PDB file of C-alpha atoms in Angstrom:
ATOM      1  CA  MET A   1       0.087   0.126  -0.075  1.00 71.00           C
ATOM      2  CA  SER A   2       1.250   3.497  -1.073  1.00 87.00           C
ATOM      3  CA  ILE A   3       0.862   6.571   0.678  1.00 88.00           C
ATOM      4  CA  PRO A   4      -0.116   9.553  -1.285  1.00 92.00           C
ATOM      5  CA  LYS A   5       2.575  12.468  -1.609  1.00 91.00           C
ATOM      6  CA  SER A   6       0.274  15.188  -0.565  1.00 92.00           C
ATOM      7  CA  ARG A   7      -0.348  13.100   2.954  1.00 94.00           C
ATOM      8  CA  ILE A   8       3.704  12.923   2.914  1.00 93.00           C
ATOM      9  CA  LEU A   9       3.999  16.970   2.562  1.00 93.00           C
ATOM     10  CA  ASP A  10       1.220  17.730   4.944  1.00 94.00           C
ATOM     11  CA  LEU A  11       2.969  15.169   7.444  1.00 94.00           C
ATOM     12  CA  LEU A  12       6.481  17.137   6.753  1.00 94.00           C
ATOM     13  CA  LYS A  13       4.688  20.337   7.385  1.00 95.00           C
ATOM     14  CA  VAL A  14       3.539  19.630  10.807  1.00 96.00           C
ATOM     15  CA  GLN A  15       6.859  17.912  11.744  1.00 95.00           C
ATOM     16  CA  CYS A  16       8.593  21.235  10.542  1.00 94.00           C
ATOM     17  CA  ARG A  17       6.036  23.283  12.866  1.00 95.00           C
ATOM     18  CA  ILE A  18       6.691  21.126  15.818  1.00 96.00           C
ATOM     19  CA  PHE A  19      10.295  21.083  15.483  1.00 95.00           C
ATOM     20  CA  SER A  20      10.800  24.880  14.260  1.00 89.00           C
ATOM     21  CA  THR A  21      12.584  23.889  11.092  1.00 89.00           C
ATOM     22  CA  ALA A  22      12.174  25.281   7.561  1.00 89.00           C
ATOM     23  CA  PHE A  23       9.474  23.612   5.358  1.00 91.00           C
ATOM     24  CA  ASN A  24      11.493  22.863   2.111  1.00 92.00           C
ATOM     25  CA  PRO A  25       9.920  20.118  -0.174  1.00 91.00           C
ATOM     26  CA  GLU A  26      11.772  20.946  -3.015  1.00 92.00           C
ATOM     27  CA  ARG A  27      15.047  20.917  -1.050  1.00 88.00           C
ATOM     28  CA  LEU A  28      16.411  24.009  -2.306  1.00 92.00           C
ATOM     29  CA  ARG A  29      19.569  25.624  -0.917  1.00 92.00           C
ATOM     30  CA  THR A  30      18.199  28.305   1.535  1.00 90.00           C
ATOM     31  CA  GLY A  31      20.987  29.205   3.953  1.00 90.00           C
ATOM     32  CA  ASN A  32      19.211  28.068   6.861  1.00 86.00           C
ATOM     33  CA  LYS A  33      21.955  25.862   8.345  1.00 86.00           C
ATOM     34  CA  ILE A  34      24.005  29.266   8.407  1.00 88.00           C
ATOM     35  CA  LEU A  35      21.439  31.476   9.577  1.00 87.00           C
ATOM     36  CA  ARG A  36      20.638  29.109  12.433  1.00 86.00           C
ATOM     37  CA  GLN A  37      24.261  29.112  13.658  1.00 89.00           C
ATOM     38  CA  ARG A  38      25.106  31.885  16.743  1.00 90.00           C
ATOM     39  CA  LEU A  39      26.628  35.290  15.704  1.00 90.00           C
ATOM     40  CA  LYS A  40      30.464  35.356  15.857  1.00 90.00           C
ATOM     41  CA  GLY A  41      30.529  39.130  16.645  1.00 89.00           C
ATOM     42  CA  PRO A  42      30.782  39.210  20.237  1.00 86.00           C
ATOM     43  CA  ALA A  43      33.426  36.337  20.317  1.00 87.00           C
ATOM     44  CA  ILE A  44      35.591  38.062  17.767  1.00 86.00           C
ATOM     45  CA  ALA A  45      35.108  41.448  19.380  1.00 84.00           C
ATOM     46  CA  SER A  46      36.025  40.011  22.896  1.00 86.00           C
ATOM     47  CA  TYR A  47      39.096  38.444  21.563  1.00 87.00           C
ATOM     48  CA  TYR A  48      41.222  41.609  21.115  1.00 84.00           C
ATOM     49  CA  PRO A  49      41.855  43.620  24.292  1.00 83.00           C
ATOM     50  CA  ARG A  50      40.167  47.046  24.811  1.00 80.00           C
ATOM     51  CA  LYS A  51      42.253  50.223  23.892  1.00 81.00           C
ATOM     52  CA  THR A  52      44.051  51.853  26.533  1.00 80.00           C
ATOM     53  CA  VAL A  53      44.294  55.617  26.881  1.00 83.00           C
ATOM     54  CA  THR A  54      47.194  57.248  25.175  1.00 82.00           C
ATOM     55  CA  MET A  55      49.011  60.649  25.862  1.00 82.00           C
ATOM     56  CA  ARG A  56      47.338  61.789  22.850  1.00 83.00           C
ATOM     57  CA  HIS A  57      43.903  61.032  24.435  1.00 86.00           C
ATOM     58  CA  LEU A  58      44.796  62.694  27.314  1.00 85.00           C
ATOM     59  CA  MET A  59      46.211  65.918  25.766  1.00 84.00           C
ATOM     60  CA  LYS A  60      42.797  66.049  23.774  1.00 87.00           C
ATOM     61  CA  ALA A  61      40.743  65.440  26.745  1.00 88.00           C
ATOM     62  CA  TYR A  62      42.882  68.304  28.652  1.00 88.00           C
ATOM     63  CA  PRO A  63      44.136  70.991  26.471  1.00 87.00           C
ATOM     64  CA  ASP A  64      44.849  73.076  29.321  1.00 88.00           C
ATOM     65  CA  LEU A  65      47.049  70.819  31.034  1.00 84.00           C
ATOM     66  CA  ASP A  66      50.927  70.646  30.507  1.00 84.00           C
ATOM     67  CA  THR A  67      51.958  67.400  28.959  1.00 80.00           C
ATOM     68  CA  TRP A  68      54.647  65.681  27.132  1.00 81.00           C
ATOM     69  CA  ASP A  69      54.058  63.132  24.547  1.00 82.00           C
ATOM     70  CA  GLU A  70      57.832  61.574  24.314  1.00 89.00           C
ATOM     71  CA  GLU A  71      56.670  59.388  21.253  1.00 87.00           C
ATOM     72  CA  GLN A  72      55.575  62.410  19.573  1.00 88.00           C
ATOM     73  CA  GLU A  73      58.529  64.507  20.378  1.00 93.00           C
ATOM     74  CA  ASP A  74      60.776  61.310  18.845  1.00 94.00           C
ATOM     75  CA  ARG A  75      58.773  61.151  15.969  1.00 93.00           C
ATOM     76  CA  LEU A  76      59.285  64.818  15.398  1.00 94.00           C
ATOM     77  CA  GLU A  77      62.978  64.682  15.835  1.00 95.00           C
ATOM     78  CA  GLY A  78      63.312  62.133  13.550  1.00 95.00           C
ATOM     79  CA  LEU A  79      61.594  63.900  10.873  1.00 94.00           C
ATOM     80  CA  ALA A  80      63.689  66.903  11.474  1.00 94.00           C
ATOM     81  CA  LEU A  81      66.932  64.967  11.100  1.00 95.00           C
ATOM     82  CA  LYS A  82      65.692  63.313   8.143  1.00 95.00           C
ATOM     83  CA  LYS A  83      64.837  66.911   6.543  1.00 93.00           C
ATOM     84  CA  GLN A  84      68.411  68.258   7.305  1.00 94.00           C
ATOM     85  CA  ARG A  85      69.879  65.142   5.519  1.00 95.00           C
ATOM     86  CA  GLY A  86      67.473  65.694   2.463  1.00 92.00           C
ATOM     87  CA  LYS A  87      65.637  62.813   3.304  1.00 92.00           C
ATOM     88  CA  GLY A  88      62.648  64.415   4.218  1.00 87.00           C
ATOM     89  CA  ALA A  89      58.828  64.156   2.429  1.00 87.00           C
ATOM     90  CA  PRO A  90      58.823  66.478  -1.026  1.00 85.00           C
ATOM     91  CA  LYS A  91      56.802  69.633  -0.458  1.00 82.00           C
ATOM     92  CA  LYS A  92      53.175  69.753  -1.384  1.00 81.00           C
ATOM     93  CA  LYS A  93      52.171  71.650  -4.565  1.00 76.00           C
ATOM     94  CA  ARG A  94      49.867  74.612  -3.601  1.00 78.00           C
ATOM     95  CA  SER A  95      48.037  75.317  -6.929  1.00 79.00           C
ATOM     96  CA  ALA A  96      48.287  73.841 -10.624  1.00 77.00           C
ATOM     97  CA  GLU A  97      50.165  77.044 -11.611  1.00 77.00           C
ATOM     98  CA  GLU A  98      52.919  76.311  -9.258  1.00 71.00           C
ATOM     99  CA  SER A  99      53.076  72.901 -10.393  1.00 68.00           C
ATOM    100  CA  LYS A 100      53.397  73.760 -14.212  1.00 70.00           C
ATOM    101  CA  LYS A 101      56.084  76.389 -12.951  1.00 66.00           C
ATOM    102  CA  PHE A 102      58.070  73.743 -11.209  1.00 63.00           C
ATOM    103  CA  ALA A 103      57.634  71.341 -14.224  1.00 66.00           C
ATOM    104  CA  SER A 104      59.037  73.752 -16.851  1.00 63.00           C
ATOM    105  CA  ARG A 105      62.049  74.458 -14.617  1.00 58.00           C
ATOM    106  CA  LYS A 106      62.999  70.496 -14.292  1.00 56.00           C
ATOM    107  CA  LYS A 107      63.289  70.053 -18.200  1.00 56.00           C
ATOM    108  CA  LYS A 108      66.676  69.980 -19.594  1.00 60.00           C
ATOM    109  CA  PRO A 109      67.236  71.501 -23.266  1.00 60.00           C
ATOM    110  CA  ALA A 110      68.236  68.853 -25.647  1.00 62.00           C
ATOM    111  CA  MET A 111      71.853  68.833 -26.911  1.00 63.00           C
ATOM    112  CA  VAL A 112      72.211  70.206 -30.549  1.00 63.00           C
ATOM    113  CA  LEU A 113      75.214  68.551 -32.145  1.00 58.00           C
TER     114      LEU A 113
END
């Protein structure tokens, strides 16, 4: 004795309602397996340590307080030394006209034989 397909589908619907699963008689890929998983965001966020307060944060919070950021001073001193040796960053252009003026200076005339 064979059971009609409609009776099996009704049974599957009831089963899905009871066990809180998705009814998918065509067995299409719906992504329910992924959607049922726990969210990973809180676990990933708790993996990294919280940020600590730096001198820059303190200086920004209390501008009237006389503070000294040693790391920033070392960085600025290193930049000044590089600039003295000619290894610093190039000057930024201020306008399009100025960049054209410098471009014309850099061109060397062709040698005529």
